[in-house]
Coordinates of C-alpha atoms in Angstrom, one line a residue:
X1 CA 0.0 0.0 0.0
X2 CA 1.3 3.5 -0.9
X3 CA 2.2 5.8 2.0
X4 CA 0.0 8.8 2.7
X5 CA 0.3 12.3 4.2
X6 CA -1.2 12.3 7.8
X7 CA -1.5 16.1 8.0
X8 CA -3.4 16.3 4.7
X9 CA -5.5 13.3 5.7
X10 CA -6.5 15.0 9.0
X11 CA -6.8 18.5 7.6
X12 CA -7.5 18.1 3.8
X13 CA -6.8 21.1 1.6
X14 CA -10.0 22.7 0.4
X15 CA -10.7 22.0 -3.2
X16 CA -10.3 24.9 -5.7
X17 CA -10.0 25.5 -9.4
X18 CA -7.3 27.5 -11.0
X19 CA -8.3 29.3 -14.2
X20 CA -4.7 29.5 -15.5
X21 CA -4.5 25.7 -15.6
X22 CA -7.5 25.1 -17.9
X23 CA -6.6 23.7 -21.3
X24 CA -8.4 26.5 -23.1
X25 CA -6.2 29.0 -21.2
X26 CA -3.0 27.1 -21.8
X27 CA -3.7 26.6 -25.5
X28 CA -4.4 30.4 -26.0
X29 CA -1.1 31.3 -24.3
X30 CA 0.8 28.7 -26.2
X31 CA -0.5 29.9 -29.6
X32 CA 0.1 33.6 -28.6
X33 CA 3.8 32.7 -28.0
X34 CA 4.2 30.8 -31.3
X35 CA 3.4 27.1 -30.5
X36 CA 0.8 25.0 -32.3
X37 CA -0.6 22.6 -29.7
X38 CA -3.1 20.0 -30.6
X39 CA -6.8 20.9 -30.2
X40 CA -7.7 20.7 -26.5
X41 CA -10.8 18.5 -27.2
X42 CA -8.4 15.5 -27.4
X43 CA -5.8 16.4 -24.8
X44 CA -4.5 14.1 -22.1
X45 CA -3.9 16.1 -18.9
X46 CA -1.9 15.0 -15.8
X47 CA -2.1 16.9 -12.5
X48 CA 0.7 16.2 -10.0
X49 CA -0.6 16.7 -6.4
X50 CA -4.2 16.9 -7.6
X51 CA -5.8 17.1 -4.1
X52 CA -9.4 16.0 -4.1
X53 CA -9.6 16.6 -7.9
X54 CA -11.6 19.8 -7.7
X55 CA -9.4 21.4 -10.4
X56 CA -9.6 18.5 -12.8
X57 CA -13.3 17.6 -12.4
X58 CA -14.8 20.8 -14.0
X59 CA -12.2 20.5 -16.8
X60 CA -13.3 16.9 -17.4
X61 CA -16.9 18.0 -17.5
X62 CA -16.3 20.8 -20.0
X63 CA -14.0 18.6 -22.2
X64 CA -15.7 15.2 -22.4
X65 CA -13.4 14.0 -25.3
X66 CA -10.2 14.8 -23.3
X67 CA -8.7 12.5 -20.7
X68 CA -7.6 13.6 -17.2
X69 CA -5.4 11.9 -14.7
X70 CA -4.6 13.1 -11.2
X71 CA -2.2 11.7 -8.5
X72 CA -2.0 12.7 -4.9
X73 CA -0.2 11.2 -1.9
X74 CA -3.0 11.9 0.5
X75 CA -5.3 8.9 0.7
X76 CA -8.1 11.1 2.1
X77 CA -7.8 13.6 -0.7
X78 CA -8.3 10.8 -3.3
X79 CA -11.2 9.2 -1.2
X80 CA -13.0 12.6 -1.2
X81 CA -12.4 13.1 -4.9
X82 CA -13.5 9.6 -6.0
X83 CA -16.7 9.9 -3.9
X84 CA -17.5 13.2 -5.7
X85 CA -16.5 11.7 -9.1
X86 CA -19.0 8.9 -8.5
X87 CA -21.8 11.5 -8.1
X88 CA -20.8 13.4 -11.3
X89 CA -20.6 10.2 -13.4
X90 CA -17.4 11.5 -15.1
X91 CA -15.8 8.7 -17.2
X92 CA -12.8 10.7 -18.5
X93 CA -11.1 11.3 -15.2
X94 CA -8.9 9.0 -13.1
X95 CA -7.7 9.9 -9.6
X96 CA -4.8 7.8 -8.3
X97 CA -3.4 7.5 -4.8
X98 CA 0.3 7.5 -5.1
X99 CA 3.5 9.5 -5.0
X100 CA 4.8 11.8 -7.7
X101 CA 7.9 9.7 -7.6
X102 CA 5.8 6.8 -8.9
X103 CA 5.1 8.5 -12.3
X104 CA 7.2 6.9 -15.0
X105 CA 7.1 6.5 -18.8
X106 CA 4.4 3.9 -18.5
X107 CA 2.0 6.6 -17.6
X108 CA 2.2 7.8 -21.2
X109 CA 2.4 11.2 -22.8
X110 CA 0.3 14.2 -21.9
X111 CA -0.4 17.4 -23.7
X112 CA -0.4 19.3 -20.4
X113 CA 1.1 18.5 -17.0
X114 CA -0.1 20.6 -14.1
X115 CA 1.5 21.1 -10.7
X116 CA -0.1 23.8 -8.6
X117 CA 0.9 24.5 -5.0
X118 CA 3.3 21.6 -4.8
X119 CA 6.8 22.4 -6.0
X120 CA 7.9 24.7 -3.1
X121 CA 6.4 22.4 -0.5
X122 CA 8.2 19.1 -1.3
X123 CA 11.8 17.8 -0.8
X124 CA 14.4 18.4 -3.5
X125 CA 14.1 14.9 -5.0
X126 CA 10.4 15.5 -5.6
X127 CA 11.0 18.9 -7.1
X128 CA 13.4 17.3 -9.5
X129 CA 10.9 14.6 -10.3
X130 CA 8.2 17.2 -11.1
X131 CA 10.5 18.7 -13.8
X132 CA 11.7 15.3 -15.0
X133 CA 8.1 14.2 -15.5
X134 CA 7.4 17.5 -17.2
X135 CA 9.7 16.5 -20.0
X136 CA 9.6 12.7 -19.9
X137 CA 5.8 12.5 -20.1
X138 CA 5.1 15.6 -22.3
X139 CA 4.2 15.6 -26.0
X140 CA 6.4 17.6 -28.4
X141 CA 4.2 20.7 -28.3
X142 CA 3.1 20.1 -24.7
X143 CA 2.9 22.6 -21.9
X144 CA 3.9 22.3 -18.2
X145 CA 2.3 24.5 -15.6
X146 CA 4.2 24.8 -12.3
X147 CA 3.4 27.3 -9.5
X148 CA 5.9 28.0 -6.7
X149 CA 6.9 30.6 -4.0
X150 CA 9.4 33.1 -5.3
X151 CA 12.3 35.2 -3.9
X152 CA 12.8 38.0 -3.0
X153 CA 9.2 38.3 -1.9
X154 CA 9.3 35.5 0.5
X155 CA 12.4 36.8 2.4
X156 CA 10.0 38.9 4.6
X157 CA 7.9 35.9 5.6
X158 CA 10.6 33.3 6.2
X159 CA 11.5 34.5 9.7
X160 CA 7.8 34.5 10.7
X161 CA 7.3 31.0 9.3
X162 CA 10.3 29.8 11.3
X163 CA 9.0 31.3 14.5
X164 CA 5.5 29.8 13.9
X165 CA 7.0 26.4 13.3
X166 CA 9.1 26.7 16.5
X167 CA 6.1 27.7 18.6
X168 CA 4.0 24.9 17.1
X169 CA 6.5 22.2 17.6
X170 CA 5.5 19.4 19.9
X171 CA 1.7 20.0 19.6
X172 CA -0.1 16.7 19.4
X173 CA -2.5 17.4 16.5
X174 CA -2.2 19.4 13.3
X175 CA -5.0 21.8 14.4
X176 CA -3.3 22.4 17.7
X177 CA -0.2 23.3 15.8
X178 CA -2.1 25.8 13.7
X179 CA -3.7 27.4 16.8
X180 CA -0.2 27.7 18.4
X181 CA 1.1 29.2 15.2
X182 CA -1.7 31.8 14.9
X183 CA -1.2 32.8 18.5
X184 CA 2.6 33.0 18.1
X185 CA 2.3 35.3 15.1
X186 CA -0.1 37.6 16.8
X187 CA 2.1 38.0 19.8
X188 CA 5.2 38.4 17.6
X189 CA 3.5 41.2 15.5
X190 CA 2.3 42.9 18.7
X191 CA 5.7 42.6 20.4
X192 CA 7.7 44.5 17.8
X193 CA 7.9 48.3 18.4
X194 CA 5.8 50.3 15.9
X195 CA 8.8 52.3 14.7
X196 CA 10.6 49.0 13.7
X197 CA 10.2 48.2 10.0
X198 CA 9.4 44.6 10.9
X199 CA 6.2 45.8 12.7
X200 CA 4.5 46.6 9.5
X201 CA 5.6 43.4 7.8
X202 CA 4.4 41.2 10.7
X203 CA 1.2 43.1 11.2
X204 CA 0.3 42.8 7.5
X205 CA 1.1 39.1 7.6
X206 CA -1.0 38.6 10.8
X207 CA -4.0 40.3 9.2
X208 CA -3.7 38.4 6.0
X209 CA -3.6 35.0 7.8
X210 CA -6.5 35.8 10.1
X211 CA -9.1 35.0 7.5
X212 CA -7.2 32.0 6.1
X213 CA -8.3 28.4 6.8
X214 CA -6.4 26.0 9.1
X215 CA -5.5 24.0 6.0
X216 CA -3.8 26.9 4.4
X217 CA -1.7 27.8 7.4
X218 CA -0.8 24.2 8.1
X219 CA 0.3 23.3 4.6
X220 CA 1.8 26.7 3.6
X221 CA 3.5 27.9 6.8
X222 CA 3.9 24.7 8.9
X223 CA 5.0 22.3 6.2
X224 CA 8.4 20.8 6.8
X225 CA 9.3 22.0 3.3
X226 CA 8.8 25.5 2.0
X227 CA 11.6 26.5 -0.3
X228 CA 11.1 29.7 -2.3
X229 CA 13.3 30.1 -5.3
X230 CA 14.5 32.8 -7.6
X231 CA 12.9 32.8 -11.0
X232 CA 16.2 32.4 -12.8
X233 CA 17.2 29.5 -10.6
X234 CA 13.9 27.8 -11.3
X235 CA 14.4 28.1 -15.1
X236 CA 18.0 26.7 -14.7
X237 CA 16.6 23.6 -13.0
X238 CA 14.0 23.2 -15.7
X239 CA 16.6 23.5 -18.4
X240 CA 18.6 20.7 -16.8
X241 CA 15.5 18.5 -17.5
X242 CA 15.1 19.7 -21.1
X243 CA 12.4 22.3 -20.4
X244 CA 12.4 26.0 -21.5
X245 CA 10.4 29.0 -20.5
X246 CA 7.2 29.7 -22.5
X247 CA 5.6 32.5 -20.5
X248 CA 3.9 33.2 -17.2
X249 CA 0.4 31.7 -16.8
X250 CA -0.7 35.0 -15.0
X251 CA 0.7 38.4 -16.0
X252 CA 1.8 40.9 -13.3
X253 CA -1.8 41.6 -12.5
X254 CA -2.2 45.3 -12.2
X255 CA 1.3 46.4 -11.6
X256 CA 2.9 49.3 -13.4
X257 CA 6.5 50.4 -12.7
X258 CA 7.6 54.0 -12.1
X259 CA 9.2 55.6 -15.2
X260 CA 12.5 55.8 -13.4
X261 CA 12.6 52.0 -13.3
X262 CA 11.8 51.4 -17.0
X263 CA 15.4 51.6 -18.2
X264 CA 16.1 48.7 -15.9
X265 CA 13.7 46.6 -17.8
X266 CA 15.2 47.2 -21.3
X267 CA 16.8 43.7 -21.3
X268 CA 16.0 40.3 -22.6
X269 CA 12.6 38.9 -21.6
X270 CA 13.9 36.4 -19.0
X271 CA 16.2 38.9 -17.3
X272 CA 13.3 41.4 -17.3
X273 CA 11.2 38.9 -15.4
X274 CA 14.0 38.5 -12.8
X275 CA 14.3 42.2 -12.3
X276 CA 10.5 42.7 -12.1
X277 CA 10.5 40.3 -9.1
X278 CA 12.8 42.7 -7.3
X279 CA 10.9 45.8 -8.3
X280 CA 7.6 44.2 -7.1
X281 CA 8.9 42.1 -4.3
X282 CA 7.1 39.2 -5.9
X283 CA 6.2 36.2 -3.8
X284 CA 4.5 33.7 -6.1
X285 CA 4.7 32.6 -9.7
X286 CA 2.8 30.3 -12.1
X287 CA 5.2 29.5 -14.9
X288 CA 4.5 27.7 -18.2
X289 CA 7.3 25.5 -19.7
X290 CA 7.7 23.6 -22.9
X291 CA 10.4 21.3 -24.4
X292 CA 13.6 23.3 -24.9
X293 CA 13.8 22.5 -28.6
X294 CA 10.5 24.4 -29.3
X295 CA 10.9 27.9 -30.7
X296 CA 9.1 30.4 -28.5
X297 CA 8.2 34.0 -29.2
X298 CA 8.6 35.7 -25.8
X299 CA 7.6 39.1 -27.2
X300 CA 4.5 38.4 -29.3
X301 CA 3.3 41.3 -31.5
X302 CA -0.2 42.5 -31.8
X303 CA -0.6 41.1 -35.3
X304 CA -0.9 37.7 -33.8
X305 CA -4.2 38.7 -32.3
X306 CA -5.6 38.6 -35.8
X307 CA -5.0 34.8 -35.9
X308 CA -8.3 33.5 -34.5
X309 CA -8.1 35.3 -31.1
X310 CA -10.9 37.1 -29.4
X311 CA -11.0 39.3 -26.3
X312 CA -13.4 40.1 -23.5
X313 CA -13.2 42.3 -20.5
X314 CA -12.4 41.5 -16.9
X315 CA -12.1 45.1 -15.8
X316 CA -14.1 48.1 -14.6
X317 CA -13.9 51.7 -16.0
X318 CA -13.5 54.9 -14.1
X319 CA -13.6 58.2 -15.9
X320 CA -14.2 60.8 -13.2
X321 CA -10.6 62.0 -13.3
X322 CA -9.5 60.7 -16.7
X323 CA -10.3 57.4 -18.4
X324 CA -8.8 54.4 -16.7
X325 CA -9.5 50.7 -16.5
X326 CA -8.7 48.2 -13.7
X327 CA -9.7 46.1 -10.8
X328 CA -11.8 47.8 -8.1
X329 CA -11.0 45.0 -5.6
X330 CA -7.2 45.5 -6.1
X331 CA -7.5 49.3 -6.6
X332 CA -5.1 49.0 -9.6
X333 CA -5.8 51.2 -12.6
X334 CA -4.4 51.7 -16.1
X335 CA -4.9 55.1 -17.8
X336 CA -6.0 55.1 -21.4
X337 CA -5.7 58.3 -23.5
X338 CA -6.7 57.3 -27.1
X339 CA -10.4 58.0 -27.6
X340 CA -10.8 55.1 -30.1
X341 CA -9.3 52.6 -27.7
X342 CA -11.5 54.1 -24.9
X343 CA -14.6 53.4 -27.1
X344 CA -13.4 49.8 -27.8
X345 CA -12.9 49.2 -24.1
X346 CA -16.4 50.6 -23.3
X347 CA -17.8 48.1 -25.8
X348 CA -16.0 45.3 -23.9
X349 CA -17.1 46.5 -20.5
X350 CA -20.8 46.8 -21.6
X351 CA -21.0 43.0 -22.0
X352 CA -18.4 40.9 -20.1
X353 CA -19.8 37.7 -21.7
X354 CA -19.2 38.7 -25.3
X355 CA -16.1 37.7 -27.2
X356 CA -14.8 40.2 -29.7
X357 CA -12.4 39.4 -32.6
X358 CA -9.8 42.2 -33.0
X359 CA -11.1 43.2 -36.5
X360 CA -14.7 43.3 -35.4
X361 CA -14.0 45.3 -32.3
X362 CA -11.8 47.8 -34.2
X363 CA -14.6 48.4 -36.8
X364 CA -17.3 48.8 -34.1
X365 CA -15.1 51.3 -32.2
X366 CA -14.0 53.1 -35.4
X367 CA -10.3 52.7 -34.5
X368 CA -7.5 51.4 -36.5
X369 CA -6.3 47.9 -35.8
X370 CA -2.7 49.2 -35.6
X371 CA -3.8 51.4 -32.7
X372 CA -6.1 49.0 -30.9
X373 CA -4.0 45.9 -31.2
X374 CA -0.9 47.1 -29.2
X375 CA -3.3 48.7 -26.6
X376 CA -5.1 45.4 -26.1
X377 CA -1.8 43.6 -25.6
X378 CA -0.8 46.2 -22.9
X379 CA -4.2 45.6 -21.2
X380 CA -3.6 41.9 -21.4
X381 CA -0.2 42.2 -19.8
X382 CA -1.9 44.2 -17.1
X383 CA -3.9 41.1 -16.2
X384 CA -7.4 42.5 -16.8
X385 CA -8.3 41.1 -20.3
X386 CA -9.4 37.6 -21.2
X387 CA -7.8 36.3 -24.4
X388 CA -9.3 33.3 -26.1
X389 CA -8.8 31.4 -29.4
X390 CA -12.0 29.5 -29.2
X391 CA -15.6 30.2 -28.1
X392 CA -16.6 29.9 -24.5
X393 CA -18.1 26.6 -23.4
X394 CA -21.2 28.3 -22.0
X395 CA -24.2 30.1 -23.3
X396 CA -24.7 33.9 -23.3
X397 CA -28.5 33.7 -23.7
X398 CA -31.2 32.1 -21.6
X399 CA -33.0 29.3 -23.5
X400 CA -36.6 28.2 -23.1
X401 CA -35.4 25.2 -21.1
X402 CA -32.3 26.4 -19.2
X403 CA -29.5 23.9 -18.7
X404 CA -26.8 24.4 -16.1
X405 CA -23.4 22.6 -16.5
X406 CA -23.5 19.2 -15.0
X407 CA -20.7 19.7 -12.5
X408 CA -22.3 22.8 -11.1
X409 CA -25.6 20.9 -10.8
X410 CA -23.9 18.1 -8.9
X411 CA -22.2 20.5 -6.4
X412 CA -25.3 22.5 -5.9
X413 CA -27.3 19.3 -5.2
X414 CA -24.8 18.6 -2.4
X415 CA -25.5 22.0 -0.8
X416 CA -22.4 23.8 -2.1
X417 CA -22.8 27.5 -2.8
X418 CA -19.3 27.9 -4.3
X419 CA -19.4 26.5 -7.8
X420 CA -17.1 26.4 -10.8
X421 CA -18.1 28.3 -14.0
X422 CA -17.4 27.2 -17.5
X423 CA -14.6 29.9 -17.5
X424 CA -13.0 27.8 -14.8
X425 CA -13.6 30.4 -12.1
X426 CA -15.0 29.8 -8.6
X427 CA -18.3 31.7 -8.3
X428 CA -20.7 32.0 -5.4
X429 CA -24.5 31.5 -5.8
X430 CA -27.4 32.7 -3.7
X431 CA -29.4 30.3 -1.6
X432 CA -32.4 30.1 -4.0
X433 CA -30.1 29.7 -7.0
X434 CA -28.3 26.9 -5.3
X435 CA -31.7 25.1 -4.8
X436 CA -32.8 25.7 -8.4
X437 CA -29.6 24.8 -10.2
X438 CA -30.0 21.0 -9.8
X439 CA -33.4 21.3 -11.5
X440 CA -31.9 23.1 -14.6
X441 CA -31.1 20.0 -16.6
X442 CA -32.6 21.2 -19.9
X443 CA -36.0 19.6 -19.4
X444 CA -37.9 22.3 -17.4
X445 CA -39.4 25.4 -18.8
X446 CA -39.3 28.9 -17.1
X447 CA -42.8 28.2 -15.9
X448 CA -41.8 25.0 -14.3
X449 CA -38.9 26.7 -12.6
X450 CA -41.2 29.4 -11.3
X451 CA -43.5 26.7 -9.9
X452 CA -40.5 25.2 -8.1
X453 CA -39.7 28.5 -6.5
X454 CA -43.4 28.9 -5.4
X455 CA -43.2 25.5 -3.9
X456 CA -40.1 26.4 -2.0
X457 CA -41.5 29.7 -0.8
X458 CA -44.9 28.4 0.3
X459 CA -44.0 24.8 1.4
X460 CA -40.3 25.0 2.2
X461 CA -39.3 22.4 -0.4
X462 CA -39.9 21.4 -4.0
X463 CA -41.8 18.1 -4.6
X464 CA -42.4 17.5 -8.3
X465 CA -44.9 14.8 -7.5
X466 CA -47.1 16.9 -5.2
X467 CA -50.5 17.4 -6.9
X468 CA -52.1 19.9 -4.5
X469 CA -52.9 23.5 -5.3
X470 CA -50.5 26.2 -4.3
X471 CA -52.3 28.9 -2.3
X472 CA -50.3 32.0 -3.4
X473 CA -51.3 35.5 -4.4
X474 CA -51.1 36.9 -7.9
X475 CA -48.6 39.5 -6.6
X476 CA -46.3 36.7 -5.3
X477 CA -46.5 35.0 -8.7
X478 CA -45.6 38.2 -10.4
X479 CA -42.7 38.7 -8.0
X480 CA -41.5 35.2 -8.5
X481 CA -41.6 35.6 -12.3
X482 CA -39.3 38.6 -12.0
X483 CA -37.1 36.8 -9.5
X484 CA -36.6 33.8 -11.8
X485 CA -35.9 35.9 -14.8
X486 CA -33.2 37.9 -12.8
X487 CA -31.7 34.7 -11.5
X488 CA -31.4 33.1 -14.9
X489 CA -29.7 36.3 -16.2
X490 CA -27.3 36.3 -13.3
X491 CA -26.5 32.6 -13.8
X492 CA -25.7 33.3 -17.5
X493 CA -23.4 36.1 -16.4
X494 CA -21.6 33.7 -14.0
X495 CA -21.0 31.3 -16.8
X496 CA -23.0 28.4 -15.2
X497 CA -25.5 27.8 -18.1
X498 CA -24.7 25.8 -21.2
X499 CA -28.1 25.9 -22.8

């Protein structure tokens, strides 16, 4: 019997999806940088350290012709995942209990190999195995995704982590260790004088961890292994195994550099990435790799956007003090001065669900492609533009018989309010939406959904076999009609409906 991970068995990592790992995202990035991967509908995908499979399952549901394999050393993770897989009925997913060190050539070749939240938290021999597998089991035009903690950003946190581990040592259970670590960090932050530079660092860390789960603190800060690495050193290790840098799976997300720093960045793309880490004090990266022999365009030009790509917005607009776009939650904004580009961005922002090809968007905004293309690439690098080379796998209109994606229906039926959209994003639904979603299998009309809501409101539950008359007012029926229409519109916007 394979070994297991006791800490993960007792305090399993909460399942999550990571948009940057989805085959659609990987293929678009690969093509933007000059590769020609196979169509994702037939991909084989391997995830190393897959946890309960919550990242792979929605992928498998959205790509029924592709094959997905996950491996994890925690027996409890795999048990949880296989139980959920049984409920979903997914036939194109296999979750295996085992070690990353067990993966050999007999596992076959994969178009994408994913390893999120593992590399920095395992011993050196497993780190080497991750990169070895990334080349050994990868197709010629394949893509490897690896996320990891990065220096110099982690230098500030390493002393706090060491102190937390020291104060948690000897506690009998994982959760007791987490409690001791939380208390130790709070006391450490409070014990440093306010005029000491470390006070702000520790206070910020204490605040950020207050809302984090026990599982996160246990596996991030109290793991025996947590080895941040410089970006250049990581690429050197990858090169030893025959892998080269493709690009980052996530851009710098809303970070602009002061003009005084720009001359420092006029270097080759890899050295530029290294210097950006220092300018930003970056802590985390998600890097895409490909076989070293592949020719990669690290500086794609806007003309490539003409080659089957389309864009949609993931930003908000502010124009009270000059036109700028950005992320309200992060309070990061990018100023835009060209009026034609502003018009194009307004068209994108008006309907987040619509995908616009470059030529079509330029024509609608009455702006030259030569002006709009470079601007869109800048917005993309800023991290607030979705770039795709194929249609979304969800509907943008409400049909007569709404159908929610099967994975979302399964989770909702289990009482979950955090679901995964067809854009591979975690979204939260309201209580009534969560109750209705399992009923949206493409067989019920709007009127039948309204009746279900009336059942729930008047009787506390929905029973399709109940033949009695619902004693409700005409006003309530009208209100429910408006409510269901609004819910369906919102579910479309969340990317949860496929028909």
